[in-house]
Coordinates of C-alpha atoms in Angstrom, one line a residue:
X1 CA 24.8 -145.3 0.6
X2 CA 22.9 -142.0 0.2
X3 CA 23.7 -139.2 1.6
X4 CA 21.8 -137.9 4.8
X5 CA 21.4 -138.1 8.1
X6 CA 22.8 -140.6 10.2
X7 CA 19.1 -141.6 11.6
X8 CA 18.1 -142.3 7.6
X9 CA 21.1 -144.1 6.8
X10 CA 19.2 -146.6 10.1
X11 CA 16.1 -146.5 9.0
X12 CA 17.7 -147.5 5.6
X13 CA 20.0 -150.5 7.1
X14 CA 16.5 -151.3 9.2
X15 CA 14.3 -151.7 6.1
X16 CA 16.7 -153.5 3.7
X17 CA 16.5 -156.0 6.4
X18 CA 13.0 -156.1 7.2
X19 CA 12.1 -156.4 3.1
X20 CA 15.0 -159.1 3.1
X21 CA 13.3 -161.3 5.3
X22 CA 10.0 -161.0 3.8
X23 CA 11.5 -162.3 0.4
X24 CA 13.4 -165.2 2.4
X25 CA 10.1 -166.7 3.5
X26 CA 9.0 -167.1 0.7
X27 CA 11.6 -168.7 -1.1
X28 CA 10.4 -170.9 -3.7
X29 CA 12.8 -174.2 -3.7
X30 CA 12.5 -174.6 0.4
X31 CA 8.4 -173.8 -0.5
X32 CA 8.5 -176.9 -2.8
X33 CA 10.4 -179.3 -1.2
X34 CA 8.5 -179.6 1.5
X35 CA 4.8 -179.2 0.1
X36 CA 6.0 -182.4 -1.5
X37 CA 7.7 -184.0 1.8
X38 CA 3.9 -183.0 3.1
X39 CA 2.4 -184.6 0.2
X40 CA 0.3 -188.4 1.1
X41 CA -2.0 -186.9 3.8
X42 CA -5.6 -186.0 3.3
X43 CA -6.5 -182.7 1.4
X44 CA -8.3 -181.3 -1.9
X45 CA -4.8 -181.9 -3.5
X46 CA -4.4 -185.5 -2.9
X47 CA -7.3 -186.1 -5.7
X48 CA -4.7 -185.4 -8.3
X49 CA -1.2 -186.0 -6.2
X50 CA 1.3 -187.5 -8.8
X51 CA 3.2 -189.3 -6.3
X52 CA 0.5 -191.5 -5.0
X53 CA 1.4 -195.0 -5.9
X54 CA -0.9 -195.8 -9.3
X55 CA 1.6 -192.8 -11.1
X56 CA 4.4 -195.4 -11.0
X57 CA 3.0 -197.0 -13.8
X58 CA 3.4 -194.0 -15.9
X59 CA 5.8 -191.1 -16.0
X60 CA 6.1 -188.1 -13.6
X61 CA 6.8 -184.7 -15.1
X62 CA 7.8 -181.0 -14.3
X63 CA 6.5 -177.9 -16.1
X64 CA 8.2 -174.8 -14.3
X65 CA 6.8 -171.3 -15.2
X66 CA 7.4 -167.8 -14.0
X67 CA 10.2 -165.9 -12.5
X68 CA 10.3 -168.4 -9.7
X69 CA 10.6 -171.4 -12.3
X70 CA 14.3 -172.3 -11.7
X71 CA 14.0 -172.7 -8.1
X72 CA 10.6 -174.4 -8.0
X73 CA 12.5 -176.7 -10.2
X74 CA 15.5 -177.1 -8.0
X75 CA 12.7 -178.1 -5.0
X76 CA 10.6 -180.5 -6.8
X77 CA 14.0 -182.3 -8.3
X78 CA 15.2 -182.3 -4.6
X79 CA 12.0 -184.4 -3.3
X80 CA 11.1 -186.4 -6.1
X81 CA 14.7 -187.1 -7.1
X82 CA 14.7 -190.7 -9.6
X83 CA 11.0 -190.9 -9.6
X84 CA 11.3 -188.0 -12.1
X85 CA 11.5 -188.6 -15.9
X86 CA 11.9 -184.8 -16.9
X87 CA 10.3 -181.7 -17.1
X88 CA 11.0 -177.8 -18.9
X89 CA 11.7 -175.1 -17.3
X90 CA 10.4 -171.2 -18.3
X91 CA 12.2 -168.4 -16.5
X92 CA 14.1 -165.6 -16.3
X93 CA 17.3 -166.2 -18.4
X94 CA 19.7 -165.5 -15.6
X95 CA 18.6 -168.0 -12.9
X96 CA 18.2 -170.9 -15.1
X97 CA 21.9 -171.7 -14.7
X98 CA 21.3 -173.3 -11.3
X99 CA 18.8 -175.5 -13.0
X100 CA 20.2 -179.6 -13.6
X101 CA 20.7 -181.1 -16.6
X102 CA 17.3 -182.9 -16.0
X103 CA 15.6 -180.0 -17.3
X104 CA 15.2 -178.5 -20.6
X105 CA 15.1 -175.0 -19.7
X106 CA 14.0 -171.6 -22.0
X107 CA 15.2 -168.1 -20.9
X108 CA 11.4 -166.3 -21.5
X109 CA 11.0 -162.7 -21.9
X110 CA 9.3 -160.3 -19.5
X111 CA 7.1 -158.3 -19.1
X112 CA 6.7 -158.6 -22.7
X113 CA 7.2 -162.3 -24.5
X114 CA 9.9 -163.3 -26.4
X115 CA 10.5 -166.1 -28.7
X116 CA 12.8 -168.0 -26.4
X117 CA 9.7 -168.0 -24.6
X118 CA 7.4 -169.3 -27.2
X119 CA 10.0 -172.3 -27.8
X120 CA 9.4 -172.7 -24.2
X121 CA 5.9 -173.0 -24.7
X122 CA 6.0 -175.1 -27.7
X123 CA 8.0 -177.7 -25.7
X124 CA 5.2 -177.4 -23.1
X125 CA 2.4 -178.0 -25.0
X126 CA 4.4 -181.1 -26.9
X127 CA 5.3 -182.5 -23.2
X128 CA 1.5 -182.1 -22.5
X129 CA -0.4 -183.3 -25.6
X130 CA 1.3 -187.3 -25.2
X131 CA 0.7 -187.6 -21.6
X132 CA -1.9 -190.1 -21.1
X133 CA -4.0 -191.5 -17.9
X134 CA -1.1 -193.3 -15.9
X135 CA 1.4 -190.3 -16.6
X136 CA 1.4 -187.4 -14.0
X137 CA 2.5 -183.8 -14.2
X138 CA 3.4 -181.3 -11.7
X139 CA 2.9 -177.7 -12.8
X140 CA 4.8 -175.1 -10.7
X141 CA 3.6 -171.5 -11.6
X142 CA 4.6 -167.7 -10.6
X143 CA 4.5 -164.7 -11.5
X144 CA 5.7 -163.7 -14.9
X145 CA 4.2 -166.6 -16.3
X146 CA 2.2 -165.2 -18.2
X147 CA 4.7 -163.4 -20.5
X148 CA 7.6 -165.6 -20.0
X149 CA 5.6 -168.9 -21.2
X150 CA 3.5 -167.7 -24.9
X151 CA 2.1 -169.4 -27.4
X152 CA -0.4 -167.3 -29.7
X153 CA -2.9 -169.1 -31.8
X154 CA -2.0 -170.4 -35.4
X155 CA -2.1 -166.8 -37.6
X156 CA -1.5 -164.6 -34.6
X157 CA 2.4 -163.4 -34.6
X158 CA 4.6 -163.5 -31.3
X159 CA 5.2 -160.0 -32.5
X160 CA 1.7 -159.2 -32.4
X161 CA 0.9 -160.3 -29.1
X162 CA 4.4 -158.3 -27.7
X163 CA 2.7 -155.1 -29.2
X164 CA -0.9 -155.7 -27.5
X165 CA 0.7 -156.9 -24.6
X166 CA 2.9 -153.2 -25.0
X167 CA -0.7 -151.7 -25.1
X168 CA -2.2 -152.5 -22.5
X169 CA 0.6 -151.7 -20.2
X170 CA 0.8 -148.3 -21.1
X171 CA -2.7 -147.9 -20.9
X172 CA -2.3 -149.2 -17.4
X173 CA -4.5 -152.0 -17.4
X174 CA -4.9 -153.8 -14.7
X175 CA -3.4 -157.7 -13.8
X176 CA -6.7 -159.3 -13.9
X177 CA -7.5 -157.3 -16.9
X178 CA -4.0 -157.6 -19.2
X179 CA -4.2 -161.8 -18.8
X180 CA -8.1 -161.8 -19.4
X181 CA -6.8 -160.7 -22.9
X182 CA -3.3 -163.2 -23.1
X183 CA -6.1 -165.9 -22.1
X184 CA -8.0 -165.3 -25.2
X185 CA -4.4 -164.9 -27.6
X186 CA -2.5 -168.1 -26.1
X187 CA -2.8 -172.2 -26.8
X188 CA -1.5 -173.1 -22.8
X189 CA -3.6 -170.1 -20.9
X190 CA -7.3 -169.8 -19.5
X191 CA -7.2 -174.0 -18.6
X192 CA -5.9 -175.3 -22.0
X193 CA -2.7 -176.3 -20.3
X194 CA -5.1 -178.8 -18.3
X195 CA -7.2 -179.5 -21.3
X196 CA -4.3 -180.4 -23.3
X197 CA -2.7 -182.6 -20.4
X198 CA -6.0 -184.7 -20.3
X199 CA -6.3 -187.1 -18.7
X200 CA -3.2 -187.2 -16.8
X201 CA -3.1 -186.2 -13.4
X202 CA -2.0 -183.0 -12.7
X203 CA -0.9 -181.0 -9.3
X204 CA -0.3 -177.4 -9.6
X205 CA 1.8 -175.7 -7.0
X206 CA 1.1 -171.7 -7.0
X207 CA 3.2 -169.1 -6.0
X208 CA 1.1 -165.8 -5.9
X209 CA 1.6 -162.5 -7.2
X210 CA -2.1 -161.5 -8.0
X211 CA -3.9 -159.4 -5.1
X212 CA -6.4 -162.6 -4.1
X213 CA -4.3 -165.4 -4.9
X214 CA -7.2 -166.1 -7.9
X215 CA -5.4 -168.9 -9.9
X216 CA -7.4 -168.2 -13.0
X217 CA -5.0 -165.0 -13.0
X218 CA -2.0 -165.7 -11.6
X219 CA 0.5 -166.4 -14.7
X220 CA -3.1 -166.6 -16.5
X221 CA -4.3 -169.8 -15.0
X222 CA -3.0 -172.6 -16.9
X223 CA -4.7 -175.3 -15.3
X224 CA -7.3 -173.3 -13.9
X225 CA -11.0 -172.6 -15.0
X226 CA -11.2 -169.2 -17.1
X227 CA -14.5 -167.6 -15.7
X228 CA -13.7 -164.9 -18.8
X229 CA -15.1 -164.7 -22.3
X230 CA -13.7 -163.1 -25.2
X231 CA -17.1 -160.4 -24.7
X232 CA -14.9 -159.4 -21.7
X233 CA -12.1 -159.0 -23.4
X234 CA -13.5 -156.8 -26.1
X235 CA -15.3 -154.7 -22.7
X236 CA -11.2 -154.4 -21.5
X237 CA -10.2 -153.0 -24.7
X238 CA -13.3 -150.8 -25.1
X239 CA -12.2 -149.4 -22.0
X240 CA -8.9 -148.3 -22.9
X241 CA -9.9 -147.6 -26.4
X242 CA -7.4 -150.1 -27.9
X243 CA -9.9 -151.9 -30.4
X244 CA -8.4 -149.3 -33.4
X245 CA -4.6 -149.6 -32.6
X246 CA -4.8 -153.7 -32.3
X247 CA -2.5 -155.4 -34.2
X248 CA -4.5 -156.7 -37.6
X249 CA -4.3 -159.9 -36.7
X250 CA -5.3 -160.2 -33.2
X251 CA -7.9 -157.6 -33.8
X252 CA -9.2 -161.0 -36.1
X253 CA -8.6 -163.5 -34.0
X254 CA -10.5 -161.7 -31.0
X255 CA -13.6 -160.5 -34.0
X256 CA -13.5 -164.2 -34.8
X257 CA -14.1 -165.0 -30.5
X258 CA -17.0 -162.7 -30.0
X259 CA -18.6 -164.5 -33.4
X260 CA -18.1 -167.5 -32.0
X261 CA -15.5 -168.9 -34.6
X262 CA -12.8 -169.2 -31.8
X263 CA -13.8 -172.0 -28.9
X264 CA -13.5 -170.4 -25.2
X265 CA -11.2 -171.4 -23.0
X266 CA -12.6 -174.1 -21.0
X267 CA -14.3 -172.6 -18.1
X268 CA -15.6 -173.8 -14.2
X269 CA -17.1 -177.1 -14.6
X270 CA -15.5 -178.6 -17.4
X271 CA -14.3 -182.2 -17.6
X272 CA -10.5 -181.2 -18.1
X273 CA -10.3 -180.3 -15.0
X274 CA -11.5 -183.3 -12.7
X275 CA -7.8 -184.5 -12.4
X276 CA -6.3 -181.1 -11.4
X277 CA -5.9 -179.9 -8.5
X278 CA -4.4 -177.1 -7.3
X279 CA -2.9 -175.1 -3.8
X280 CA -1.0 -172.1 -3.1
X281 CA 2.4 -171.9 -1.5
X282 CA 3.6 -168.7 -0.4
X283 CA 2.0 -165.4 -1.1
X284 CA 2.4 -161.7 0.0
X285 CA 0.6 -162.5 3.5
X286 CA 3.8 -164.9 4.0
X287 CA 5.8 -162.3 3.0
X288 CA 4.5 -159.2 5.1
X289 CA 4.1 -161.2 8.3
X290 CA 8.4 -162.6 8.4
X291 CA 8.7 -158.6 7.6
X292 CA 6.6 -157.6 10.4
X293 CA 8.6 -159.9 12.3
X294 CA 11.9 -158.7 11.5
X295 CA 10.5 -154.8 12.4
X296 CA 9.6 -155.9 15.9
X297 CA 12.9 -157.3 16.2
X298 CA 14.6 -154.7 15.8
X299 CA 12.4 -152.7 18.2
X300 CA 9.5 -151.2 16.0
X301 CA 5.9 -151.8 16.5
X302 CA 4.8 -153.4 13.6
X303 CA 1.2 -153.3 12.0
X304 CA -0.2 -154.3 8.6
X305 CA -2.8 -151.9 6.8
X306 CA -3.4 -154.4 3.8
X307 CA -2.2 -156.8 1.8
X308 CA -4.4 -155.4 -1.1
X309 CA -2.9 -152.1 -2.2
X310 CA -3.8 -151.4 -5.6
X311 CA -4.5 -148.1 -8.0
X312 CA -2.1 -145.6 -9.2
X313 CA 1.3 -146.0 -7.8
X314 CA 2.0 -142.2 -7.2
X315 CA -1.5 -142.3 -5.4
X316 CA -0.3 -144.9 -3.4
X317 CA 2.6 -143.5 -2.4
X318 CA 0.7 -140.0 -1.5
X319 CA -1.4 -142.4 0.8
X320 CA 1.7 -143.9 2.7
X321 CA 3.2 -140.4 3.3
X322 CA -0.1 -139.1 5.3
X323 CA 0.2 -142.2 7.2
X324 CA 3.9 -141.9 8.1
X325 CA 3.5 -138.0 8.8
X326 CA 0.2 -139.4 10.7
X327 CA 2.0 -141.6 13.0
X328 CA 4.4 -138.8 13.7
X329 CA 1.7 -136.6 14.5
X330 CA -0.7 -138.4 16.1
X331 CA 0.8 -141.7 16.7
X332 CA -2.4 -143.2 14.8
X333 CA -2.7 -146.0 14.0
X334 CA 0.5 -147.0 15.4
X335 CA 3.0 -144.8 18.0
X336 CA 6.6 -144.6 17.1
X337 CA 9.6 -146.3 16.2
X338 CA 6.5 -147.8 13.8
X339 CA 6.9 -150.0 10.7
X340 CA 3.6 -150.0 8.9
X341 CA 3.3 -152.3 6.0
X342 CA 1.2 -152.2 3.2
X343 CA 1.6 -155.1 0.0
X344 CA -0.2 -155.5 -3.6
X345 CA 0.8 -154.3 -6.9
X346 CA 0.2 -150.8 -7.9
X347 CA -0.1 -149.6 -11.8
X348 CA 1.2 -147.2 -13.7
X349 CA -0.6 -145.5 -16.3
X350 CA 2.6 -144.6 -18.8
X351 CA 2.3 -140.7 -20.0
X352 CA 6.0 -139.6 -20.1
X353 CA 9.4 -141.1 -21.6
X354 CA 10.8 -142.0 -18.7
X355 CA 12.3 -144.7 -16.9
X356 CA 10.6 -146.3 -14.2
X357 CA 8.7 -148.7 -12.4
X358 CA 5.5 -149.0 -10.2
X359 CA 7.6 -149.2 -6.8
X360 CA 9.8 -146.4 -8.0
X361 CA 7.0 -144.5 -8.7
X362 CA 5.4 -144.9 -5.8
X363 CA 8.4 -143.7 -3.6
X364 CA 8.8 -140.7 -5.5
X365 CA 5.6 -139.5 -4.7
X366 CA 5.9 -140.6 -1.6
X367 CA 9.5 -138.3 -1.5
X368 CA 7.3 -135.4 -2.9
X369 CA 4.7 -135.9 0.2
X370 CA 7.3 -136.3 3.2
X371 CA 9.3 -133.0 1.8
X372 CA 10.5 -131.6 5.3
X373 CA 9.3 -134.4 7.2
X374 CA 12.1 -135.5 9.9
X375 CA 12.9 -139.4 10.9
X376 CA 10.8 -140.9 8.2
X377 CA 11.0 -143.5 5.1
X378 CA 8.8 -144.7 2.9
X379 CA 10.0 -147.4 0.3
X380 CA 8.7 -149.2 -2.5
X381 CA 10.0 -152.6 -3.3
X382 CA 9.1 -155.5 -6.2
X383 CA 9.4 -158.9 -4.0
X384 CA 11.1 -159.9 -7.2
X385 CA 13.8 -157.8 -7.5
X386 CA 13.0 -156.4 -10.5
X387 CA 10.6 -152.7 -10.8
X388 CA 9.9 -152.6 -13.8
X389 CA 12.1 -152.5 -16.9
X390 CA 15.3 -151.4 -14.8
X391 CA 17.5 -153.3 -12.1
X392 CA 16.0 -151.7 -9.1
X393 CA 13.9 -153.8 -7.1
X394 CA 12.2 -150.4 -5.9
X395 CA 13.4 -147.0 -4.2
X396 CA 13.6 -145.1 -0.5
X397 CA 12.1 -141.9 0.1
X398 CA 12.4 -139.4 3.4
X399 CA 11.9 -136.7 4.3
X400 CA 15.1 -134.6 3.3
X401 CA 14.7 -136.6 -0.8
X402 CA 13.4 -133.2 -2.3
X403 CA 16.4 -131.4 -0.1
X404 CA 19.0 -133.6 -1.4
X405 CA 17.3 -133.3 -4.9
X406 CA 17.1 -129.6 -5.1
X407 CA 21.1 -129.1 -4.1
X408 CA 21.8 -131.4 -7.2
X409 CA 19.5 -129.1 -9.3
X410 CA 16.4 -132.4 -10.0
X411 CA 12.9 -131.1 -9.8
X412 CA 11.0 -134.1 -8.5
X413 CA 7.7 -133.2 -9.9
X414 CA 9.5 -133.1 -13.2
X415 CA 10.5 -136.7 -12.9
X416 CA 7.6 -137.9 -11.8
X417 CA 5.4 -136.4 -14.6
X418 CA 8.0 -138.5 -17.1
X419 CA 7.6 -141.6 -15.2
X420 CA 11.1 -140.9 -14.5
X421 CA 11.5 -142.6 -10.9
X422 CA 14.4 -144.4 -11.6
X423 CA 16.6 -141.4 -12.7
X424 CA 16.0 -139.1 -9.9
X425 CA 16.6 -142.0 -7.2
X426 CA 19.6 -143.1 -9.5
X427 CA 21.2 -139.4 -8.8
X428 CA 20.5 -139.5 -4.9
X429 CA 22.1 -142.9 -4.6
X430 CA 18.1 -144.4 -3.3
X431 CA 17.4 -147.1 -5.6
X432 CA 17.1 -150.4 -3.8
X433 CA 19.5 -152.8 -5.8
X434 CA 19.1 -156.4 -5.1
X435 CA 19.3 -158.0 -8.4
X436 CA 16.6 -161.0 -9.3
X437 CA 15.5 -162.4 -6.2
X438 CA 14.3 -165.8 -7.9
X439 CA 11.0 -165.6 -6.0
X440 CA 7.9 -163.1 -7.0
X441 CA 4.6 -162.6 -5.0
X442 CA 3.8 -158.6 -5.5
X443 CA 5.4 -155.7 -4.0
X444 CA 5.9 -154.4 -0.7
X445 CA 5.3 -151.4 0.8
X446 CA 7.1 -149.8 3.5
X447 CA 6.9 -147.2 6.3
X448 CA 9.4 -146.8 9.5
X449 CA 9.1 -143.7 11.7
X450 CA 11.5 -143.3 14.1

C-alpha cells in the first residue's frame, strides 16, 4: 500500500472496489451462458441462431477470439454442452489453461501478433473454409482480436505486419484507424471470416472494447461488413507519414489494393453476410453503471460524464484533475464524497523510451494536475488488466503524488515526457496490479473526492 494519508489509503480501498465491480459485470463466461440460455425467442439474431433445430443436421462450432476468448469458451461449452463438435480458441496465453480439452486453443500475441497467433488463425480459416449450409458456427469476439488472431496475405510476412502494426502504435493512431489497416493485411478481417464460412450460419457474440460498439472495428470485424477501402488506408498512413518506412512488402500488397489487384474486403450488402448475425454482450456502459453502483454504496454520489473518452491520455488526465479540483471547489457537477466516472480508450502518441501505458499515463498527468490538492484521486485503469506492455492494469494519483515523488528525488514531468508512467508509480507503490482480468471492454476512468 502507498504511503500517505490515512483518507488516500480509503479512497484507494474505495476505488479498487468500485473498478472491481465494474469488471465483474461484465464477465465474459456468465455473459455467454446465458445469451445462449436466452437464445429461441424473437430477435435480429435468431435469423442466424445455430441452435435452432435445422443445425442438428450439421455440426455446431466455436471460434473464440480476443483476450476474453477462454472464458467466452468456457460459457458457450457450458450451454451448448454435447451439441458441440469443437471449436479453437485464440487468447492470451495465460488463461487458456482453464479452457477443456474440447478446444484446440493458440496462446496469440498482443498488442503486436505472434506466430502462435497466426497458427491460431490458420486453424480458423481451415475450420471455416469446409463448413457447409447445415453446419453452424458461433464466433465469440473481444478485444485483442485483432492482434492475437493474424493471418497476412500470401507474400506478406507475420514479421512485416508486427512492424506496421509497431508503426502505427507509436504514431498513435487511433483504434478505428490501426484495424482499418490490419483489415486490408489479414485473410479472416474486414468480413472474410463470414465470407469464408459461407454459407453456414453464423452468430457472433461481441464483447466491446471500441468507443461505439462498431463491430466492423472491434477485433477488426470478422464477420462484419468493412465500410473501409484500401484508399482509406493509404489516407491513414498519409497521415502519419508511414507510406516510406512500410515494410517492402506490405508497402506492395497495399500499392497492389489502391490498383485494384487486391479484392476489398467484402463490404455492407454483400451476400456473405445474409446468414450472420450479430449482437453485443457487455460493453463499457455495463461496466461504468455496476461501478457507479458500487460508489453509491459505499456512500458517494455517483455520476457518469461519458462513456466516450478519447484523445491524448495525458490530456485526458489534465481534464479529470480540473474536474476533481472542480467538485472540490464548486461542488459542480457533482458535491462531495463524489465518484465521477469517465470510460473509453485514450492513445498515446510514443516520443520517449519509457515504459508505460495509456492508463498510466493518464494518471500521471492527472498526479501532475492535483499537486497539493487534498482528499482527491484520480485513477486510470485497463478493464483488462493489462496497461500496456507492463503488468499494471493502470495507476492512482492524489493530490500528495508529486509530494511523495519529490522526497524520493522523481521529477514527474520527467517521466512523463519518456512515457515513463509505469516507473514513477512503480517507486510510489501506485500501480494498480490485478493481473489479466479475462474480460476487456476499454478503460475506466476514475475520480472520488472525499
Amino acid at each position: 500500500m502507498a504511503e500517505g494519508s490515512d483518507g488516500d489509503d480509503r479512497l484507494r480501498s474505495d476505488a479498487r472496489a468500485i473498478l472491481a465491480a465494474a469488471v465483474a459485470a461484465v464477465e465474459p463466461e456468465a455473459l455467454v451462458f446465458e445469451a445462449l440460455e436466452r437464445r429461441g425467442g424473437s430477435g435480429p439474431e435468431d435469423r442466424a441462431d445455430p441452435s435452432r433445430e435445422g443445425s442438428a443436421r450439421g455440426e455446431t462450432h466455436i471460434v473464440a477470439i480476443g483476450k476474453a476468448a477462454p472464458a467466452m469458451a468456457r460459457g458457450a461449452h457450458r450451454s451448448l454442452g454435447r451439441r458441440l463438435s469443437g471449436g479453437i480458441v485464440v487468447g492470451p496465453g495465460d488463461l487458456l489453461a482453464d479452457v477443456g480439452p474440447e478446444f484446440l486453443t493458440f496462446a496469440g500475441g498482443h498488442p503486436v501478433p505472434n506466430a502462435e497467433g497466426r497458427r491460431g488463425a490458420e486453424a480458423i480459416h481451415a475450420l471455416a473454409s469446409r463448413l457447409g449450409a447445415d453446419d453452424a458456427l458461433y464466433v465469440l469476439i473481444s478485444g485483442g482480436g485483432s492482434a492475437l488472431v493474424t493471418l497476412p496475405p500470401p507474400r506478406v510476412p507475420l514479421e512485416d505486419v508486427r512492424g506496421t502494426t509497431r508503426l502505427l502504435l507509436r504514431a498513435g493512431a487511433t483504434i478505428h484507424e490501426l484495424n482499418a489497416v490490419r483489415k486490408h493485411l489479414d485473410q479472416l478481417k474486414g468480413g472474410r471470416l463470414a465470407r469464408l464460412a459461407a454459407p453456414a450460419r453464423v452468430q457472433a457474440w461481441v464483447l466491446s472494447d471500441v468507443v461505439g460498439d462498431p463491430l466492423d472495428v472491434i477485433a477488426s470485424g470478422p464477420v462484419s461488413p468493412d465500410p473501409s477501402l484500401f484508399r482509406d488506408v493509404d489516407a491513414i498512413l498519409k497521415r502519419y507519414g508511414l507510406w516510406s518506412t512500410l515494410p517492402d512488402s506490405v508497402r506492395r500488397h497495399l500499392e497492389a489494393g489502391l490498383a485494384g489487384e487486391v479484392e476489398e474486403s467484402p463490404g455492407p450488402g454483400d451476400p456473405c453476410f445474409a446468414s450472420v448475425a450479430a449482437s453485443v454482450l457487455g460493453n463499457n456502459r455495463r461496466a461504468a453503471d455496476a461501478a457507479l453502483r458500487e460508489a453509491e454504496r459505499r456512500g458517494y454520489g455517483s455520476v457518469l460524464l461519458t462513456t466516450e473518452l478519447v484523445g491524448e491520455a495525458r490530456e485526458a488526465g489534465g481534464f479529470l484533475a480540473a474536474v476533481a479540483r472542480e467538485v472540490r471547489r464548486s461542488g459542480q457537477p457533482i458535491a462531495a464524497p463524489a465518484c465521477v466516472l469517465a470510460a473509453g480508450e485514450t492513445t498515446v502518441t510514443v516520443e520517449g523510451d519509457g515504459i508505460g501505458g495509456r492508463n498510466q499515463e493518464l494518471a500521471l498527468a492527472a498526479a501532475l494536475a492535483l499537486d497539493g490538492t487534498p482528499d482527491v484521486l484520480v485513477a486510470g485503469f485497463g478493464t483488462d488488466g493489462i496497461d500496456g506492455p507492463t503488468d499494471a492494469a493502470g495507476a492512482f494519483a492524489t493530490g500528495d503524488s508529486l509530494t511523495r515523488a519529490r522526497d524520493l528525488g522523481l521529477d514527474a514531468a520527467h517521466f512523463l515526457s519518456r512515457n515513463d508512467a509505469y516507473r514513477f508509480f512503480q517507486a510510489l507503490d501506485d500501480l494498480i496490479l490485478t493481473g489479466p482480468t479475462g474480460t476487456n471492454v476499454m478503460d475506466l476512468s476514475l475520480i472520488l473526492v472525499r
